[in-house]
Short mmCIF file of C-alpha atoms and ligand atoms in Angstrom, two decimals:
data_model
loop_
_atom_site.label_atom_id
_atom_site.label_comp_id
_atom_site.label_asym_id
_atom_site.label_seq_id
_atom_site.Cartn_x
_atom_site.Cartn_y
_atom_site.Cartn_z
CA UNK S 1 0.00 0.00 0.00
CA UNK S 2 1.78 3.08 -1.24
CA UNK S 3 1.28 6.35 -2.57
CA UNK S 4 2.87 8.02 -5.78
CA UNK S 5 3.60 11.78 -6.83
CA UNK S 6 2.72 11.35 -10.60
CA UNK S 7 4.79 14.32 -11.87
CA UNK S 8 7.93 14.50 -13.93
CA UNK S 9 9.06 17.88 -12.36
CA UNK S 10 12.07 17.94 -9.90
CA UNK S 11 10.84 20.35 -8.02
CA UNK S 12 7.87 18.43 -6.80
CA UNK S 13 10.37 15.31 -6.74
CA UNK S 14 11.92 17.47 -4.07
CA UNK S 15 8.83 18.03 -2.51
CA UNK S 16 7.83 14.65 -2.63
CA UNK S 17 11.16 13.48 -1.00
CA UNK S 18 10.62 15.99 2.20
CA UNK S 19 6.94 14.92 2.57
CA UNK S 20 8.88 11.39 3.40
CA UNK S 21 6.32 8.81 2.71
CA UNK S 22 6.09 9.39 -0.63
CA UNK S 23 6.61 6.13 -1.99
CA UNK S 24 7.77 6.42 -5.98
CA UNK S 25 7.37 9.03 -9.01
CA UNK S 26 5.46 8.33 -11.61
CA UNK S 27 5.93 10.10 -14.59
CA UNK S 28 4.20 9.74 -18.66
CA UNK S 29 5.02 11.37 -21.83
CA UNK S 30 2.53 14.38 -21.15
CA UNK S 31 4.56 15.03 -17.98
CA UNK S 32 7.32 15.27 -19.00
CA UNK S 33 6.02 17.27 -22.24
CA UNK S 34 4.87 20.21 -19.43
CA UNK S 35 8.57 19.97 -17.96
CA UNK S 36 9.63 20.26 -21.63
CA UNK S 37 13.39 18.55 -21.14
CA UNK S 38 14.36 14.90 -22.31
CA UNK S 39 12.77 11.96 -20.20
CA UNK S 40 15.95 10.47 -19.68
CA UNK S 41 17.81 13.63 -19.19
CA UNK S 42 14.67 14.06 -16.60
CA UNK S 43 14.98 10.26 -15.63
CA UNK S 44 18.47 11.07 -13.75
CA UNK S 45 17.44 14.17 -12.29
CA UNK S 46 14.15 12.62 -10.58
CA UNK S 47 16.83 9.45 -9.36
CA UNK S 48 18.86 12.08 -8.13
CA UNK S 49 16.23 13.57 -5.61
CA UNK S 50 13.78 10.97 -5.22
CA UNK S 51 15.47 8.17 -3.10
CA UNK S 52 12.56 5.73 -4.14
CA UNK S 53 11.41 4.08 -7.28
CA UNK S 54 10.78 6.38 -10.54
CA UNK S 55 8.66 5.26 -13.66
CA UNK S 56 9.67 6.27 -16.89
CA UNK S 57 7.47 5.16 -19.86
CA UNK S 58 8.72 4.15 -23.36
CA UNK S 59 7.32 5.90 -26.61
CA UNK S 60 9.23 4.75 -29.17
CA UNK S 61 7.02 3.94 -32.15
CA UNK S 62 8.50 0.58 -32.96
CA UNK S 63 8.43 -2.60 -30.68
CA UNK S 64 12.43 -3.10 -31.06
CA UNK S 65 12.43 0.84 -30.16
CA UNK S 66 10.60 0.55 -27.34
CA UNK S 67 12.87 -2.06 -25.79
CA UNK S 68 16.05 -0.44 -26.12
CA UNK S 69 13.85 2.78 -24.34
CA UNK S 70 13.67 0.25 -21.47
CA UNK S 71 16.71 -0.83 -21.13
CA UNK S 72 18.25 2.43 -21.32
CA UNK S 73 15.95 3.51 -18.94
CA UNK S 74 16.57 0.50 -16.66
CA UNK S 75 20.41 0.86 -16.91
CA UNK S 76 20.09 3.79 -15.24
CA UNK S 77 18.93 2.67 -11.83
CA UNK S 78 18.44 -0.99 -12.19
CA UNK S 79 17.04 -1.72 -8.49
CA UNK S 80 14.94 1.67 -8.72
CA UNK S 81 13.45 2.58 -12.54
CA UNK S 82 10.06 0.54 -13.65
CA UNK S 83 9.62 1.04 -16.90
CA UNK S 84 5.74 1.85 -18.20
CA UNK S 85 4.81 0.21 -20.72
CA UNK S 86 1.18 0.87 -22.46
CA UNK S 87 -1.72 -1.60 -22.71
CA UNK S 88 -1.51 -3.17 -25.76
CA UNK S 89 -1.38 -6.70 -26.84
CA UNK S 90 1.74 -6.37 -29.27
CA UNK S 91 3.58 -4.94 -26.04
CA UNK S 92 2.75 -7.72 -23.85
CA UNK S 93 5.85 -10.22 -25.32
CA UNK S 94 8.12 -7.54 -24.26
CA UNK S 95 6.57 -6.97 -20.98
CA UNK S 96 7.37 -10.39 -20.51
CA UNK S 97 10.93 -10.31 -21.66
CA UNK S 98 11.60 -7.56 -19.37
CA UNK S 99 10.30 -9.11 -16.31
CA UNK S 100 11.96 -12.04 -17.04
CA UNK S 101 15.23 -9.94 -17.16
CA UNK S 102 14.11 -8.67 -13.57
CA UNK S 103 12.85 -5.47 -14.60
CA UNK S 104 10.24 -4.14 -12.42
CA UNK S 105 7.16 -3.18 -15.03
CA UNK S 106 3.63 -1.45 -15.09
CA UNK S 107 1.33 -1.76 -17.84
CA UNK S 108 -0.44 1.76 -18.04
CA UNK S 109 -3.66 3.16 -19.81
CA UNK S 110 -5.29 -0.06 -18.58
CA UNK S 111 -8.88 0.40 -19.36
CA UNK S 112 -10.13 -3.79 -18.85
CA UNK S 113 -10.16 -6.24 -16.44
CA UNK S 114 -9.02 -8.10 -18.94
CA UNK S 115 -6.27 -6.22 -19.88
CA UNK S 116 -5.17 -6.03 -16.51
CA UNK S 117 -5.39 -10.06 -16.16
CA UNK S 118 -3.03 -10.47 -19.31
CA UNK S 119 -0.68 -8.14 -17.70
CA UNK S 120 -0.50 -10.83 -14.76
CA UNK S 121 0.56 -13.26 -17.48
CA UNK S 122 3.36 -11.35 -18.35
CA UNK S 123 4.01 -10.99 -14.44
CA UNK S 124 3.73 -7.16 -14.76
CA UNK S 125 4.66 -5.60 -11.42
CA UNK S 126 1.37 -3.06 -11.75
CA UNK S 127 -1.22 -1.98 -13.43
CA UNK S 128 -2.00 1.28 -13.88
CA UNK S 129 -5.55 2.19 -14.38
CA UNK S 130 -6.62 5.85 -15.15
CA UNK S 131 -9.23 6.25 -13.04
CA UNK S 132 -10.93 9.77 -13.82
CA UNK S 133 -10.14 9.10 -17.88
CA UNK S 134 -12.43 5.71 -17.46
CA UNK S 135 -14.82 7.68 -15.70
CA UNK S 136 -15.41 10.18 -18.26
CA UNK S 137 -14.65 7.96 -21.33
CA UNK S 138 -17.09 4.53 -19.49
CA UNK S 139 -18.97 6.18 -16.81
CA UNK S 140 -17.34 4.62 -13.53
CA UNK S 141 -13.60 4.10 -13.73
CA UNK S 142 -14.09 3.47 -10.00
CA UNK S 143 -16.26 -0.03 -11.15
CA UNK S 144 -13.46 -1.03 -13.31
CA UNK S 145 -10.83 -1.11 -10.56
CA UNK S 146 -13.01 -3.01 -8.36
CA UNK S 147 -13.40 -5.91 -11.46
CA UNK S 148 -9.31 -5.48 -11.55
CA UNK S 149 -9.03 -5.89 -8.36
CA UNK S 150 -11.38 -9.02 -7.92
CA UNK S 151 -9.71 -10.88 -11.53
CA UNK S 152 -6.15 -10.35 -10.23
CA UNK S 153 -6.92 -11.67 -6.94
CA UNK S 154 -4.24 -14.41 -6.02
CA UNK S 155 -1.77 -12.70 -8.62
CA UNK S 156 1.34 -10.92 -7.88
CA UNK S 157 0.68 -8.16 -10.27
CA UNK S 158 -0.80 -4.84 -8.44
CA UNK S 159 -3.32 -2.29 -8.62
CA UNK S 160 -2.11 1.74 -9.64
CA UNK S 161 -4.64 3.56 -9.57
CA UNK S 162 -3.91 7.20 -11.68
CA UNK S 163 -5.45 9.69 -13.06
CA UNK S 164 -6.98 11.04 -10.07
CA UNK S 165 -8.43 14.41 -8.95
CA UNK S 166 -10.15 14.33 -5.86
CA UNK S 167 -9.44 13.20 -2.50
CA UNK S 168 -12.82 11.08 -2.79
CA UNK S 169 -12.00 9.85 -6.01
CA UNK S 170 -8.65 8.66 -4.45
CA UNK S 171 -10.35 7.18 -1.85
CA UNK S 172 -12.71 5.04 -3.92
CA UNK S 173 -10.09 3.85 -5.83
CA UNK S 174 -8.20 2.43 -2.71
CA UNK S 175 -11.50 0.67 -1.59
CA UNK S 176 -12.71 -0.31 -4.94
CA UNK S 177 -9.32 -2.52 -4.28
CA UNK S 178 -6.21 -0.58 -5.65
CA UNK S 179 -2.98 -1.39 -4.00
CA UNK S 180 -1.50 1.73 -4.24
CA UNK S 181 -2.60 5.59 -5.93
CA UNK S 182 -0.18 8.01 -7.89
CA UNK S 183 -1.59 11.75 -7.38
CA UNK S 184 -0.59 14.89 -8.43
CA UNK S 185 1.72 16.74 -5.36
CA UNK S 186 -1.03 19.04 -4.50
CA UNK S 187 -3.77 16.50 -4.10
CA UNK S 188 -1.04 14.27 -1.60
CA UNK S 189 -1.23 17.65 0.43
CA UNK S 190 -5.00 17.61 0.28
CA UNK S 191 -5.19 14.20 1.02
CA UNK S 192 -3.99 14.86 4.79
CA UNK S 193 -6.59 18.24 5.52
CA UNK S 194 -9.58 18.11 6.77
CA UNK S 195 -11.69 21.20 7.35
CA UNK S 196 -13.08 19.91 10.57
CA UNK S 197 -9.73 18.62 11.88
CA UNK S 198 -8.47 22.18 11.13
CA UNK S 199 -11.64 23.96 13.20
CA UNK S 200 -10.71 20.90 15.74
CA UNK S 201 -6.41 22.32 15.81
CA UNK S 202 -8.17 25.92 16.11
CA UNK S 203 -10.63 24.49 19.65
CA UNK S 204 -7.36 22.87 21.09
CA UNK S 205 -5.51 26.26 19.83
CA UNK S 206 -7.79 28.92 21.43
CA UNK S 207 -7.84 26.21 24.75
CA UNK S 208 -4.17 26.27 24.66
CA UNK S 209 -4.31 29.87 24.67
CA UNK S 210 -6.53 30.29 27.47
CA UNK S 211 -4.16 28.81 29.74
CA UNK S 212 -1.61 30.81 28.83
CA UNK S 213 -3.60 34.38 28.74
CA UNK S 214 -5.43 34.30 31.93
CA UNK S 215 -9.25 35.23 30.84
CA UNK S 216 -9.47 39.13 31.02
C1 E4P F 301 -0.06 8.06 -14.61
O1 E4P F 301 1.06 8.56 -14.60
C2 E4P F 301 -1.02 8.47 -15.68
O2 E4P F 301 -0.34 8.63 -16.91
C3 E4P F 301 -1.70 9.78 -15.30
O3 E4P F 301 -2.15 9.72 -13.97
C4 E4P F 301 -2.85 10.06 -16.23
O4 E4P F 301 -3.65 11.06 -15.65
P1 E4P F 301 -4.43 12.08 -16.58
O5 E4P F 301 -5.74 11.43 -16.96
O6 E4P F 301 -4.65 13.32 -15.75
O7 E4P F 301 -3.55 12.35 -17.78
#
């Protein structure tokens, strides 16, 4: 059970890292498009803040292309990078190749149970479902992590649930059955407020206080 900054910018790497239970950066190609530098250049930056696990997705536009992206990627950090690797049945061979090299991978944009139970075959580390995308593009993205969750039951290969934007939305993905979320850094910091444990801190504040200031 673990929770994931899904940025590729080193500042909120950094930010990440101080937070401390930040568990792993995930980045994609539209990511690191807004940081507008090279993923790999990017790659070793994030490794160089982060002390956990960062994803880095391939894009090449060939199979063979996509590989050597991996193990570029993967040569990098070998204990620490998990290379994405999109749904897609033509990519699944390779997923398997790469596990079975001990590369730690996540098949991403998973939109199907069934998707998600051929990435078990492969022994994919995760699964990375976007959550908010199925939502809007099926009608409850929430339902299909919950039939992920119940069809890889027994497997090694875990739930990511992404493509998240609201605390309750992260939530339901965790008890639909997700292992583990990746959230944008400013929804982690929502994720621990509360407005009534706020008005709560301000009682036990003004309480505090009154000791202190002897009542006029
Ligand atoms: C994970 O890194 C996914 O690519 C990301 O969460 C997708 O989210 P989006 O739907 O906001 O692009």
């Amino acid at each position: 059970m673990a929770i994931f900054v899904d940025s590729a910018d080193p500042d909120d790497a950094r930010r990440a890292q101080a937070l401390g239970f930040v568990g792993a950066v995930t980045t994609n190609p539209s990511l690191v498009a807004k940081v507008g530098r090279p993923a790999l250049e990017l790659l070793h930056e994030l490794l160089e803040i982060f002390d956990g696990p960062v994803f880095y997705q391939v894009t090449a536009e060939t199979l063979a292309g996509r590989a050597d992206q991996a193990w570029e990627a993967y040569r990098v950090a070998p204990q620490r990078v998990v290379v994405k690797i999109p749904a897609a049945t033509e990519n699944l061979p390779l997923a398997k190749e790469l596990a079975a090299a001990g590369m730690m991978t996540c098949v991403t944009a998973v939109c199907s149970a069934a998707q998600a139970y051929l990435a078990a075959q492969v022994q994919a580390r995760y699964v990375a479902p976007y959550v908010n995308r199925l939502t809007r593009q099926l009608g409850d993205g929430v339902a299909v992590v919950r039939d992920m969750a119940a069809i890889l039951r027994g497997t090694q290969t875990e739930i990511l649930a992404a493509s998240l934007k609201s605390v309750s939305e992260a939530e339901a993905a965790l008890l639909a059955g997700a292992q583990h979320i990746t959230v944008p850094l400013d929804l982690i910091v929502a994720m621990g407020e509360h407005e009534f444990s706020r008005q709560a801190i301000a009682e036990f504040d003004a309480a505090v206080r009154s000791m202190v200031e002897p009542a006029r």
